[in-house]
Structure formats: structure tokens, C-alpha cells
Short mmCIF file of C-alpha atoms and ligand atoms in Angstrom, two decimals:
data_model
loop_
_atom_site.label_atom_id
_atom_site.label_comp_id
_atom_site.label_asym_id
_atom_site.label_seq_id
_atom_site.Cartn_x
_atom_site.Cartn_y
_atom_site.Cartn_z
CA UNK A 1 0.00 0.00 0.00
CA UNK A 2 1.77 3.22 -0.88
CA UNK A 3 0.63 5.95 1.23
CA UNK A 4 1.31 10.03 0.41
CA UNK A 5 3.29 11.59 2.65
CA UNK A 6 1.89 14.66 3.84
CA UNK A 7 4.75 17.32 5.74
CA UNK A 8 3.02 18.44 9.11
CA UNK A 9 4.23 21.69 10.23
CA UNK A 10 2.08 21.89 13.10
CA UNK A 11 2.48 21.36 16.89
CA UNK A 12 1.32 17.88 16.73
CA UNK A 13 0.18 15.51 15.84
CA UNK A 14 3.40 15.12 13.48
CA UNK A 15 4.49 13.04 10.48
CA UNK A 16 5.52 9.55 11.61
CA UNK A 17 6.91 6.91 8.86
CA UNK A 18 4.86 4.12 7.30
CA UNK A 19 6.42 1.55 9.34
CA UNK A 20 4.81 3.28 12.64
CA UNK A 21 1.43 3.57 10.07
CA UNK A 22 1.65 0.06 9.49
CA UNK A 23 2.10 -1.47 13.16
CA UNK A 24 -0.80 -0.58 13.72
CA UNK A 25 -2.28 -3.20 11.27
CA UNK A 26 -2.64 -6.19 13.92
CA UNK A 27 -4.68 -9.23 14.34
CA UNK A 28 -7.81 -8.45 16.73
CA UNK A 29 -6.84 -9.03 20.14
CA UNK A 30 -8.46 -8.56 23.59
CA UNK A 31 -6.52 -5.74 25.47
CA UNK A 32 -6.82 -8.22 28.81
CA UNK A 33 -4.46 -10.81 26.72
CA UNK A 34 -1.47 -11.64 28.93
CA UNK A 35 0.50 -10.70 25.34
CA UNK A 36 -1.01 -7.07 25.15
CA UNK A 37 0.28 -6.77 28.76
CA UNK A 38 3.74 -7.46 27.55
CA UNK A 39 3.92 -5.11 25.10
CA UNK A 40 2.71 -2.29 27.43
CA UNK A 41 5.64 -3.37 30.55
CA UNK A 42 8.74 -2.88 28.49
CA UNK A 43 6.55 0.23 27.01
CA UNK A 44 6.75 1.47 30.59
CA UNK A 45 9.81 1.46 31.13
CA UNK A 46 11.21 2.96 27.54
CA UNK A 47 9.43 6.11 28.84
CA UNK A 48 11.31 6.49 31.92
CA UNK A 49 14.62 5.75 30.44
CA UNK A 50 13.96 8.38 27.62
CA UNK A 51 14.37 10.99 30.39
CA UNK A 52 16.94 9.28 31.99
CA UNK A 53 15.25 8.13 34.98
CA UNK A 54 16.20 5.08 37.12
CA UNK A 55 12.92 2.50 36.75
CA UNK A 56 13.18 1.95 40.85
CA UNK A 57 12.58 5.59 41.32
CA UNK A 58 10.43 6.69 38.70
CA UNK A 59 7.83 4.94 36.62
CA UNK A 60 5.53 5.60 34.00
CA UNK A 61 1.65 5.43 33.92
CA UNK A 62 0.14 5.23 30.38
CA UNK A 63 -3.64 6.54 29.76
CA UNK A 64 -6.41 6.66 26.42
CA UNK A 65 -6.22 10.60 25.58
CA UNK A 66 -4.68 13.25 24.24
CA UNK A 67 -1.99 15.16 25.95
CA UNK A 68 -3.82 17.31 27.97
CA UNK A 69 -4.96 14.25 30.04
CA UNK A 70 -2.16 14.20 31.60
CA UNK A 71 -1.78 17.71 32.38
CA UNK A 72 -5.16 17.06 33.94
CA UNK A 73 -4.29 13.74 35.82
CA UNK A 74 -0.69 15.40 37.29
CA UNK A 75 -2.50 18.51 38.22
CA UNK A 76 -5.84 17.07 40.21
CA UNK A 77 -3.82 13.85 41.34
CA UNK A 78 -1.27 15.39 43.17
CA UNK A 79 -2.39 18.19 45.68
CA UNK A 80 -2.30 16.88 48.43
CA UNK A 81 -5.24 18.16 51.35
CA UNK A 82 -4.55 21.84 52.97
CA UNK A 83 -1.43 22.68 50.04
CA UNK A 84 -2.04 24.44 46.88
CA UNK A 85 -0.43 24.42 43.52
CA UNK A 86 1.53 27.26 41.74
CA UNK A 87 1.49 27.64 37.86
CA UNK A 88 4.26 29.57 36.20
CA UNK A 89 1.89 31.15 33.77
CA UNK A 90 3.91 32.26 30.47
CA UNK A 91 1.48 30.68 27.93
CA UNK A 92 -1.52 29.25 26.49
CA UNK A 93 -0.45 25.39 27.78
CA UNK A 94 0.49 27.37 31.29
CA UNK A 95 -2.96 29.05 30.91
CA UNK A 96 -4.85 25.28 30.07
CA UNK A 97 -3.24 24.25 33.24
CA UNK A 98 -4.46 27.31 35.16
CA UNK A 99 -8.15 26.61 33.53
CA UNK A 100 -8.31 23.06 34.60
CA UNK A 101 -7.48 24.23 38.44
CA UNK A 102 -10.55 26.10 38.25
CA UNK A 103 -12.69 23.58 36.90
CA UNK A 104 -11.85 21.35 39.48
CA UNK A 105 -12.36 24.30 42.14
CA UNK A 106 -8.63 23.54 43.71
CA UNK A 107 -6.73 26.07 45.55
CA UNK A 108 -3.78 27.66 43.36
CA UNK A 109 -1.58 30.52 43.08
CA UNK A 110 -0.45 31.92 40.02
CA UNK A 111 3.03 33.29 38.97
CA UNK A 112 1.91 35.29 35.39
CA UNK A 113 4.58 36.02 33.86
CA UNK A 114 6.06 37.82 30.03
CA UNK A 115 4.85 35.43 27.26
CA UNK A 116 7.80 36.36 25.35
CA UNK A 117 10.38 36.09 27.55
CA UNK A 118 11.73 33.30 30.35
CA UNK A 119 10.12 33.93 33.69
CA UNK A 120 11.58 35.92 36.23
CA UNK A 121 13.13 33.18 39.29
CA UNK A 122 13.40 36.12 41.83
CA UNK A 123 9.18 36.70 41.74
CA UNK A 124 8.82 32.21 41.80
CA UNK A 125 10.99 32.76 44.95
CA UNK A 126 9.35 34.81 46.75
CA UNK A 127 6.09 33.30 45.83
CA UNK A 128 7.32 30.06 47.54
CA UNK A 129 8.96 31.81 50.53
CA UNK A 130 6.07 33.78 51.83
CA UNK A 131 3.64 30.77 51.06
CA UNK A 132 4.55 27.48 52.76
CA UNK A 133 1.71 25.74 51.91
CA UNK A 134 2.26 25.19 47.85
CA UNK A 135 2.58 21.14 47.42
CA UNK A 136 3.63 21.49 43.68
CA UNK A 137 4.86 23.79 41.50
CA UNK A 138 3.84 23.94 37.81
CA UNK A 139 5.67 24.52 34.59
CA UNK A 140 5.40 24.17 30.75
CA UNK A 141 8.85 22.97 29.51
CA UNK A 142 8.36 24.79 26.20
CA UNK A 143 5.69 26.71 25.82
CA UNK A 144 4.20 25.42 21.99
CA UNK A 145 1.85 28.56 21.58
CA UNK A 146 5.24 30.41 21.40
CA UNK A 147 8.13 28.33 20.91
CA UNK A 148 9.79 29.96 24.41
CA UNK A 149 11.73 27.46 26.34
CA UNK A 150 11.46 27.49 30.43
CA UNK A 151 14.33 27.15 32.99
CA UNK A 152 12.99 24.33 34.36
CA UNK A 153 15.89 23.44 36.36
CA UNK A 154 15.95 26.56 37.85
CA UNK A 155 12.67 26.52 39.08
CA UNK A 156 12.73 22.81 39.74
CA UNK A 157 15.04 24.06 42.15
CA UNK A 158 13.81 26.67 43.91
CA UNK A 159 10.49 24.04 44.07
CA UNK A 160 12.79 21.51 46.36
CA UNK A 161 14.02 24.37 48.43
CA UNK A 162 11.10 25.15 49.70
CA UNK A 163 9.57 21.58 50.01
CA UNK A 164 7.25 21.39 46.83
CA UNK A 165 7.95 19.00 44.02
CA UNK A 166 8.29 20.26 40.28
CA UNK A 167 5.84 19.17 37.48
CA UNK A 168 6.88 19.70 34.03
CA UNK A 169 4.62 19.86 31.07
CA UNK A 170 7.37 18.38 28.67
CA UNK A 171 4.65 17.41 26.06
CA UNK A 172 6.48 19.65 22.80
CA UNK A 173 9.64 18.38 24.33
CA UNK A 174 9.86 14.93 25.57
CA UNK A 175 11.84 12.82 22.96
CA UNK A 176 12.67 15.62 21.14
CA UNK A 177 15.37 17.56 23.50
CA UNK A 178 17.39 15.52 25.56
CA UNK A 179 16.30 15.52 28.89
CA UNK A 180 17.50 14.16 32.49
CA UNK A 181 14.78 14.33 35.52
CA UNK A 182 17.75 14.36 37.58
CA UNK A 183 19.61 17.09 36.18
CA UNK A 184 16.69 19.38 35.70
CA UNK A 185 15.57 18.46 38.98
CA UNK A 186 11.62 17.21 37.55
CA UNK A 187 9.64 14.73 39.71
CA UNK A 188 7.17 14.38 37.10
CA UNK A 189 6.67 14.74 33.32
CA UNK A 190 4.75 14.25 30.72
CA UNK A 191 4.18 13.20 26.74
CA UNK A 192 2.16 12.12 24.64
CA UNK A 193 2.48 9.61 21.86
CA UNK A 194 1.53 11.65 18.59
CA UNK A 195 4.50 14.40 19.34
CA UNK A 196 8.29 13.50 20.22
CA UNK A 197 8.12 9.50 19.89
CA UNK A 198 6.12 10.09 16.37
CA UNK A 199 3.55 7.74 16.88
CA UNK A 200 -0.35 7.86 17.04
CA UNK A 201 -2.66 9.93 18.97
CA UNK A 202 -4.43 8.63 21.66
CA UNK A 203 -1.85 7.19 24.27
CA UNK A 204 -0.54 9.70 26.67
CA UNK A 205 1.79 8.86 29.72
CA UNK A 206 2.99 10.36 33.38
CA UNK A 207 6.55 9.78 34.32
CA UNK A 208 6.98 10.31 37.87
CA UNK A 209 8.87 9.78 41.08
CA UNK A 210 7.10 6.66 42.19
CA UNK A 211 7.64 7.41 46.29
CA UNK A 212 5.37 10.77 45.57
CA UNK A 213 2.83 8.63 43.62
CA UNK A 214 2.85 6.26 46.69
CA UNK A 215 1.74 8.91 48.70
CA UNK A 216 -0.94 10.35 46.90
CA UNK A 217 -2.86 7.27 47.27
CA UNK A 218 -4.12 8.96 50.41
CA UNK A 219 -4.35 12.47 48.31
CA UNK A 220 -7.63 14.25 47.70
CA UNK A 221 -9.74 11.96 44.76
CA UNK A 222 -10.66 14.80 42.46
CA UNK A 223 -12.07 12.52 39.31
CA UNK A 224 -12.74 8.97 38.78
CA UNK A 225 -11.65 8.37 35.19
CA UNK A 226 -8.65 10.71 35.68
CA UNK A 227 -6.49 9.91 38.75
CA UNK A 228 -2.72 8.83 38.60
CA UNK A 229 -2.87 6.44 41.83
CA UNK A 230 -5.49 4.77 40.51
CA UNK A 231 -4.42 3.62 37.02
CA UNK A 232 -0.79 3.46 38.74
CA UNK A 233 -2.25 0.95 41.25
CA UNK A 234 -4.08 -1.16 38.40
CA UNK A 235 -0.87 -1.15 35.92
CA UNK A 236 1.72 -2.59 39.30
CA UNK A 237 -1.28 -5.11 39.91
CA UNK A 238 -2.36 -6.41 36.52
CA UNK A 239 0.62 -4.76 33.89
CA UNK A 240 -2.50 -2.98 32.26
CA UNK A 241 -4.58 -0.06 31.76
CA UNK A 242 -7.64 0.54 34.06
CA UNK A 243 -9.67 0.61 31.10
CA UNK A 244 -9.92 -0.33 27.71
CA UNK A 245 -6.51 0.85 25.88
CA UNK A 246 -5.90 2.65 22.89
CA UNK A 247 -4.91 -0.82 21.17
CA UNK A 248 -3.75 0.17 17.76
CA UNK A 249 -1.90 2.90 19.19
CA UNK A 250 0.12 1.08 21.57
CA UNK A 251 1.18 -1.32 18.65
CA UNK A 252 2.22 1.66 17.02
CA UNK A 253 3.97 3.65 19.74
CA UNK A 254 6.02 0.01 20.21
CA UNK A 255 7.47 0.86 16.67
CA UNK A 256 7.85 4.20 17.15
CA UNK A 257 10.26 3.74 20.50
CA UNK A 258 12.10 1.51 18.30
CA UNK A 259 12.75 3.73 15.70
CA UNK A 260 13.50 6.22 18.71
CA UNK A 261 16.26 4.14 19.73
CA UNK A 262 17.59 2.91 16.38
CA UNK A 263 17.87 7.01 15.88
CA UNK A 264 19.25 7.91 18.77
CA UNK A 265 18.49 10.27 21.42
CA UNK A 266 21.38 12.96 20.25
CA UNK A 267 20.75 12.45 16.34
CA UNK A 268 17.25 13.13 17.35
CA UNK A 269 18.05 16.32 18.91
CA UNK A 270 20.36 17.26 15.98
CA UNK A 271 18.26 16.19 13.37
CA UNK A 272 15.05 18.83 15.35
CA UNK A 273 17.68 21.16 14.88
CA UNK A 274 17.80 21.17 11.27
CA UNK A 275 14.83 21.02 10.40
CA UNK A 276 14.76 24.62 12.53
CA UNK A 277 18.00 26.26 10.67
CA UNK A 278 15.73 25.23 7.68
CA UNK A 279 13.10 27.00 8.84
CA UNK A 280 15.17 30.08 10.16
CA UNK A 281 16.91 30.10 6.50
CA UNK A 282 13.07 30.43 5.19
CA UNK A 283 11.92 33.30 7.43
CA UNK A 284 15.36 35.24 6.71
CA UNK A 285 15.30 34.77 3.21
CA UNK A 286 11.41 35.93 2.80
CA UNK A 287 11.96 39.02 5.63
CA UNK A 288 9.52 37.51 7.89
CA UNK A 289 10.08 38.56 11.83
CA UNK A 290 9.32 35.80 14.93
CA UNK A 291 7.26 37.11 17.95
CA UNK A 292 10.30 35.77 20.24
CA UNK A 293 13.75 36.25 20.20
CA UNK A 294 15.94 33.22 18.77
CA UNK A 295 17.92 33.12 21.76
CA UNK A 296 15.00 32.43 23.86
CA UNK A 297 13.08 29.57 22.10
CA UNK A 298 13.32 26.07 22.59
CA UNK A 299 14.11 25.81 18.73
CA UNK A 300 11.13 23.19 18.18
CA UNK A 301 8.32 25.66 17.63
CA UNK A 302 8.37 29.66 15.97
CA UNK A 303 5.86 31.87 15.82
CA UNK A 304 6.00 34.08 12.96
CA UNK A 305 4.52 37.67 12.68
CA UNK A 306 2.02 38.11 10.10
CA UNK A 307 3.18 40.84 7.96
CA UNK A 308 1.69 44.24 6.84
CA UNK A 309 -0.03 43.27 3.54
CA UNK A 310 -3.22 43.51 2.31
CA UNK A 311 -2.29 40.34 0.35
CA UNK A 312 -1.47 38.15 3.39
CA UNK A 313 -4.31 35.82 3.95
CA UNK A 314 -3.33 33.22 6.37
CA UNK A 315 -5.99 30.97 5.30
CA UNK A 316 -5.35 31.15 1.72
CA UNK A 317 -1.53 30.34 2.51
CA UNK A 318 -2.45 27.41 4.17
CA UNK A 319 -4.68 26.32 1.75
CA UNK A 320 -2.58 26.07 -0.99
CA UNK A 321 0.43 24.54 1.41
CA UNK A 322 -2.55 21.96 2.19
CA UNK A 323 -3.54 20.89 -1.35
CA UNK A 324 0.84 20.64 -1.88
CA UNK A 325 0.99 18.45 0.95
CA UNK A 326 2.10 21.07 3.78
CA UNK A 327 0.30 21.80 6.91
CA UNK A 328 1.10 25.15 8.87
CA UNK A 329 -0.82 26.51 11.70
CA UNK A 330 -2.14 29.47 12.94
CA UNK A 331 -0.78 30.85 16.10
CA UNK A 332 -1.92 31.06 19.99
CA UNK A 333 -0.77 34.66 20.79
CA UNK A 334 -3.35 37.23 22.39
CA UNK A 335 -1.62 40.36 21.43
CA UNK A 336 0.00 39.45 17.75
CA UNK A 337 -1.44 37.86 14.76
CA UNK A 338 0.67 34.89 14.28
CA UNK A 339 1.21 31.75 12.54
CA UNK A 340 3.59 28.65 13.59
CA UNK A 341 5.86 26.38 12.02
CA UNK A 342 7.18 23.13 14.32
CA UNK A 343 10.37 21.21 13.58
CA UNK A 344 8.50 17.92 15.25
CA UNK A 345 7.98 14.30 13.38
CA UNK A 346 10.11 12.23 11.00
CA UNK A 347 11.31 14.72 8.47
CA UNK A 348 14.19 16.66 7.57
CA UNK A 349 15.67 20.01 6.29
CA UNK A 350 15.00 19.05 2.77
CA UNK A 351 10.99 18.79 3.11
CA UNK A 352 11.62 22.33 4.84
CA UNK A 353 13.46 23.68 1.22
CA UNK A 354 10.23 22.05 -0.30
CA UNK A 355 8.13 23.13 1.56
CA UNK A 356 9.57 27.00 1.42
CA UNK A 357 9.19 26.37 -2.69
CA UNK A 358 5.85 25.51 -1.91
CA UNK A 359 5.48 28.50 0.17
CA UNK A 360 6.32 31.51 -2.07
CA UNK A 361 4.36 29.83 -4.87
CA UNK A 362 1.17 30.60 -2.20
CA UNK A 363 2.27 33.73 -1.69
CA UNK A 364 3.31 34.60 -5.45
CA UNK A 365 -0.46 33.44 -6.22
CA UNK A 366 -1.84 35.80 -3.83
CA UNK A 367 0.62 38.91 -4.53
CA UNK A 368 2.17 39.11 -0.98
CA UNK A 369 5.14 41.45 -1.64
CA UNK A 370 8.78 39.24 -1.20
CA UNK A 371 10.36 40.18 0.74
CA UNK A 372 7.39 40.46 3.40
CA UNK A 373 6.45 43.61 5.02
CA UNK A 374 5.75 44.99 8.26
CA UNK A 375 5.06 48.87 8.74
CA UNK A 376 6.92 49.09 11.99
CA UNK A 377 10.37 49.24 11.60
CA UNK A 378 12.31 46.41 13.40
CA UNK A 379 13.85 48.22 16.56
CA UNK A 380 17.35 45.84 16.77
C1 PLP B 1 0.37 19.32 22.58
C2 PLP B 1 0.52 19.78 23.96
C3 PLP B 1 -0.34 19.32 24.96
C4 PLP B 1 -1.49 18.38 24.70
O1 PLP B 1 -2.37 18.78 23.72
P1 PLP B 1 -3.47 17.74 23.17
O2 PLP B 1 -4.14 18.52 22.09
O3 PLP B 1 -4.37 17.39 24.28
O4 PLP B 1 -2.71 16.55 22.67
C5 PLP B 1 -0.09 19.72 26.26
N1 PLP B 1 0.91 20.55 26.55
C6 PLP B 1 1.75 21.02 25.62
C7 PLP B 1 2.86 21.92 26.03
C8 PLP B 1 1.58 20.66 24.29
O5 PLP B 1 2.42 21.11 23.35
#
């Protein structure tokens, strides 16, 4: 079967290879199969190991759902009674994480901070200092409305000082930069399948220090479908999910850590980074401008400033990208009209030359001026 291969640009889900398509082609089997439970214990494991965490210290818990499940599980599963949590807020993903505290009514302080650039430590500190009651802090490793990457060491550190553990929202970064729980000082973290490991969507997974999971067995119960201890609890007893499992997904994301370790964790990274210098080459060569300093982003995601042109139609852009087999995005900024391009999934720097082709024929067709422009001039 030959299948086309269309170039995602977007934050995920991202382009995965036909041999991670294809896994997912399997004989019908019942999820409660002793053999389905051996694909998902390895499966466990993989995930821990990708951020470098000892397996008798932290462990993995795998759910059905898209990312944001797990922002939801780590958030309402781990507060323990009489603490609160803190959110570095710096983002739309930071904001989703501030939104679901309210929907579950839970007590939370908020550190809002410059979407454009890294948060200020010296404000997190005192937040912590002068409140001794915060059981978690809260932070988006790389912010994908943006593209801004977060000290999360830094802040995983000030966390510890003061007695609260550190949850990182690694979701547009997990198994894409390298990362060590240890050395960035994260108790728990998070992914989902369709982004960093290039699989399918629909599996998502917690990795976390398994003493603190432990504990929050006794923890407030917030929700019944969504709780960590509990699927935790069912996965150590029985090796499986609490419920029925994304099946064809799992077969999938198998494939997909294989061709994550056949890869390699640092060719990985390097290969991320090409497909952004690709990018960067585009956006210099057209005289496009990014909302955020280079210096500042994680180098996965960009957000690119719409320029001054009556021409410029985002949605025409994209549509004729689309029908040429290129999918961009629109952006997640309040106060700038933007539009995003991600480095994620299994392709390289030359679909990113093809894809520029691709791009000035869409705006040739529409007569946006090249090189772009924007009516302010650029203050650097
Ligand atoms: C993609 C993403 C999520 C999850 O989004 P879903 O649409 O639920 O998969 C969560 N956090 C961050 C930072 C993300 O990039």
C-alpha cells in the first residue's frame, strides 16, 4: 500500500513513517491478553529511560487521551489536602493548566509572567517563601503557543528548596530535547504519543517519582476516570490499563520507540535542529520577523509575525500549502497575529526547502510582496 506523505508543520500531531502507520495493522486481540500486557511493561519502562530516569525511582503510567490528560491527571492527582499548587503562567499550555485548576475548584496561586520572555526566578521565589503551603509547583517545559523554552531546572530548584515538588509539562519536548529528571531536577513529566516519539494519537503517559505517587494514594480523589494512583495501582497489579486501551496505538507507539532508539536520542536532537535552521533560513530569506527572540526559544516551535499586507491571507496560505501536501498553523498569541511552524515528526531540512518552494508559490499566487512587510520598523 503506498501511502502520500503529507509534511506536518504543526504542533502535533506530526508526520511519523509508514512503518509506525503500518504497526498498527494487527490481528484483533483482547486488550486483557497476557501478550497485550507485555507489550505495554517494556513500554513502561522505555518512557522512563527516555528521560533518563532510574525505573526503581520513577515509573511511568500510560492513559487513552490526548496530551492534555495528563496535564489534567498530574494537576488534580497530586495536591495533596490543605497545600495548593503554583502555575508559572507564560502561555496558552500554562494558561490550560491554570483553567483546569478552576474547573476542578482547587486552591492555586499563580506566577503570570512575560509570554515572550523566560520567567523571572526572583518573583517564583518569593512566591514560595512567603507561602509554605504550595505542594507542587507547575511549569510548561516549552511553551508550543510560542516556541519559548522554560528554565525548568531553575525553578525545579527553587520548588525543592522550599519543600514542593516540580511538574513539568514536557509534552512539545519529551523525545525531542534531551532531557535528564535528575539534572533538571523534575519529579514528574509528561508526553504524549503523537509528538516526540512520532507515533499515534491517543496514548498519553505520566513519568513520575514513584515514592510521591505512593503517597498520593491517600491524596484528595478529584475525578474517577482521571487519577494517577489509581491507574498506577491497576498497571503494578495487573501490567494494564484501568480501562480499555488505545490498542492500535500502543502497537504503534512500540514501533515508534524503536525507531526512537535505532535514531538515537542525540541524532534526534540534531536532526530537530535542522529542520529549525531550515526553517530560520526560510523566514530570513522571505523578511519575515518571529514574535520571540531566537535566543530564547526552545528551537522546536516559531511563531512568525504576520506581515503588513493587504495580500497576506493566512488561510489562503495554508490552503494552498494543504492541497501541496504542507500543513502550517495558525498561532496562539493574544496580542500578535501569528502563525507557527514546528520542527517535530520524522522529516528533515529538505521537506523544509520544499516546503519553502511551496510556500512563495502561495504567496506569489496571492501577490504578498517578497520580501514580506511589516510597517513598523524592526527596533534591533
Ligand atoms: C500538545 C501539547 C499538549 C497536549 O495537547 P493535546 O491537544 O491534548 O494533545 C499539552 N501541553 C503542551 C505543552 C503541548 O504542546
Amino acid at each position: 500500500m503506498q501511502l502520500e506523505r503529507n509534511i506536518l508543520l504543526n504542533p502535533g500531531p506530526s508526520t511519523t513513517t509508514d512503518t509506525v502507520k503500518m504497526a498498527q495493522i494487527v490481528p484483533d486481540i483482547c486488550p486483557r491478553e497476557k501478550e497485550f500486557a507485555d507489550i505495554m511493561r517494556p513500554m513502561r519502562d522505555e518512557f522512563v529511560k527516555i528521560v533518563h530516569g532510574d525505573i526503581e525511582e520513577y515509573t511511568s503510567v500510560l492513559f487513552c487521551g490526548s496530551g492534555t490528560i495528563c496535564m489534567d491527571i498530574a494537576l488534580n492527582s497530586l495536591l495533596e489536602e490543605g497545600k495548593r499548587a503554583l502555575v508559572i503562567n507564560n502561555g496558552s499550555y500554562s494558561q490550560r493548566a491554570v483553567d483546569i485548576l478552576k474547573y476542578y475548584n482547587m486552591p492555586f496561586l499563580e506566577a503570570k509572567q512575560s509570554v515572550i520572555e523566560p520567567p523571572n526566578l526572583i518573583e517564583i521565589e518569593n512566591i514560595l517563601r512567603s507561602n509554605k503551603d504550595i505542594g507542587y509547583v507547575y511549569i510548561t517545559y516549552h511553551e508550543t503557543g510560542t516556541g519559548l523554552l522554560n528554565p525548568v531546572k531553575e525553578v525545579g530548584k527553587i520548588a525543592h528548596k522550599y519543600g514542593a515538588f516540580l511538574i513539568a509539562d514536557t509534552t512539545s519536548a519529551y523525545a525531542m530535547i534531551p532531557i535528564n529528571v535528575y539534572e533538571e531536577n523534575i519529579d514528574f513529566c509528561m508526553a504524549s504519543a503523537q509528538k516526540g516519539i512520532m507515533g499515534m494519537t491517543g496514548l498519553s503517559y505520566i513519568i513520575g517519582r514513584r515514592d510521591i505517587i505512593e503517597r498520593s494514594r491517600n491524596f484528595p480523589k478529584r475525578s474517577y476516570y482521571c487519577n494517577l494512583y489509581m491507574q498506577y495501582e491497576f498497571f503494578e497489579a495487573t501490567g494494564e490499563m484501568h480501562f480499555t486501551p488505545p490498542v492500535q496505538t500502543i502497537y504503534a507507539a512500540k514501533q515508534a520507540l524503536k525507531e526512537y532508539w535505532d535514531e538515537g536520542e542525540l541524532q534526534k536532537w540534531n536532526r530537530h535542529r535542522r529542520i529549525m535552521s531550515a526553517i530560520r533560513e526560510g523566514i530570513d530569506r522571505f523578511g519575515f520577523r518571529e514574535a520571540l527572540e531566537r535566543s530564547v526559544q526552545a528551537g522546536l516551535v516559531t511563531a512568525i509575525l504576520y506581515p503588513d499586507d493587504e495580500n497576506w491571507d493566512f488561510e489562503k496560505i495554508h490552503d494552498y500549502c494543504y492541497r501541496h501536501g504542507f500543513t502550517i498553523y495558525p498561532g496562539k498569541m493574544q496580542n500578535h497575529k501569528t502563525f507557527r511552524l514546528c520542527a517535530f515528526g520524522a522529516i528533515d531540512e529538505q521537506d523544509i526547502k520544499r516546503f519553502w518552494h511551496v510556500f512563495e508559490d502561495a504567496m506569489r499566487e496571492n501577490r504578498v510582496s517578497i520580501p514580506v512587510v511589516y510597517n513598523e520598523v524592526d527596533d534591533e
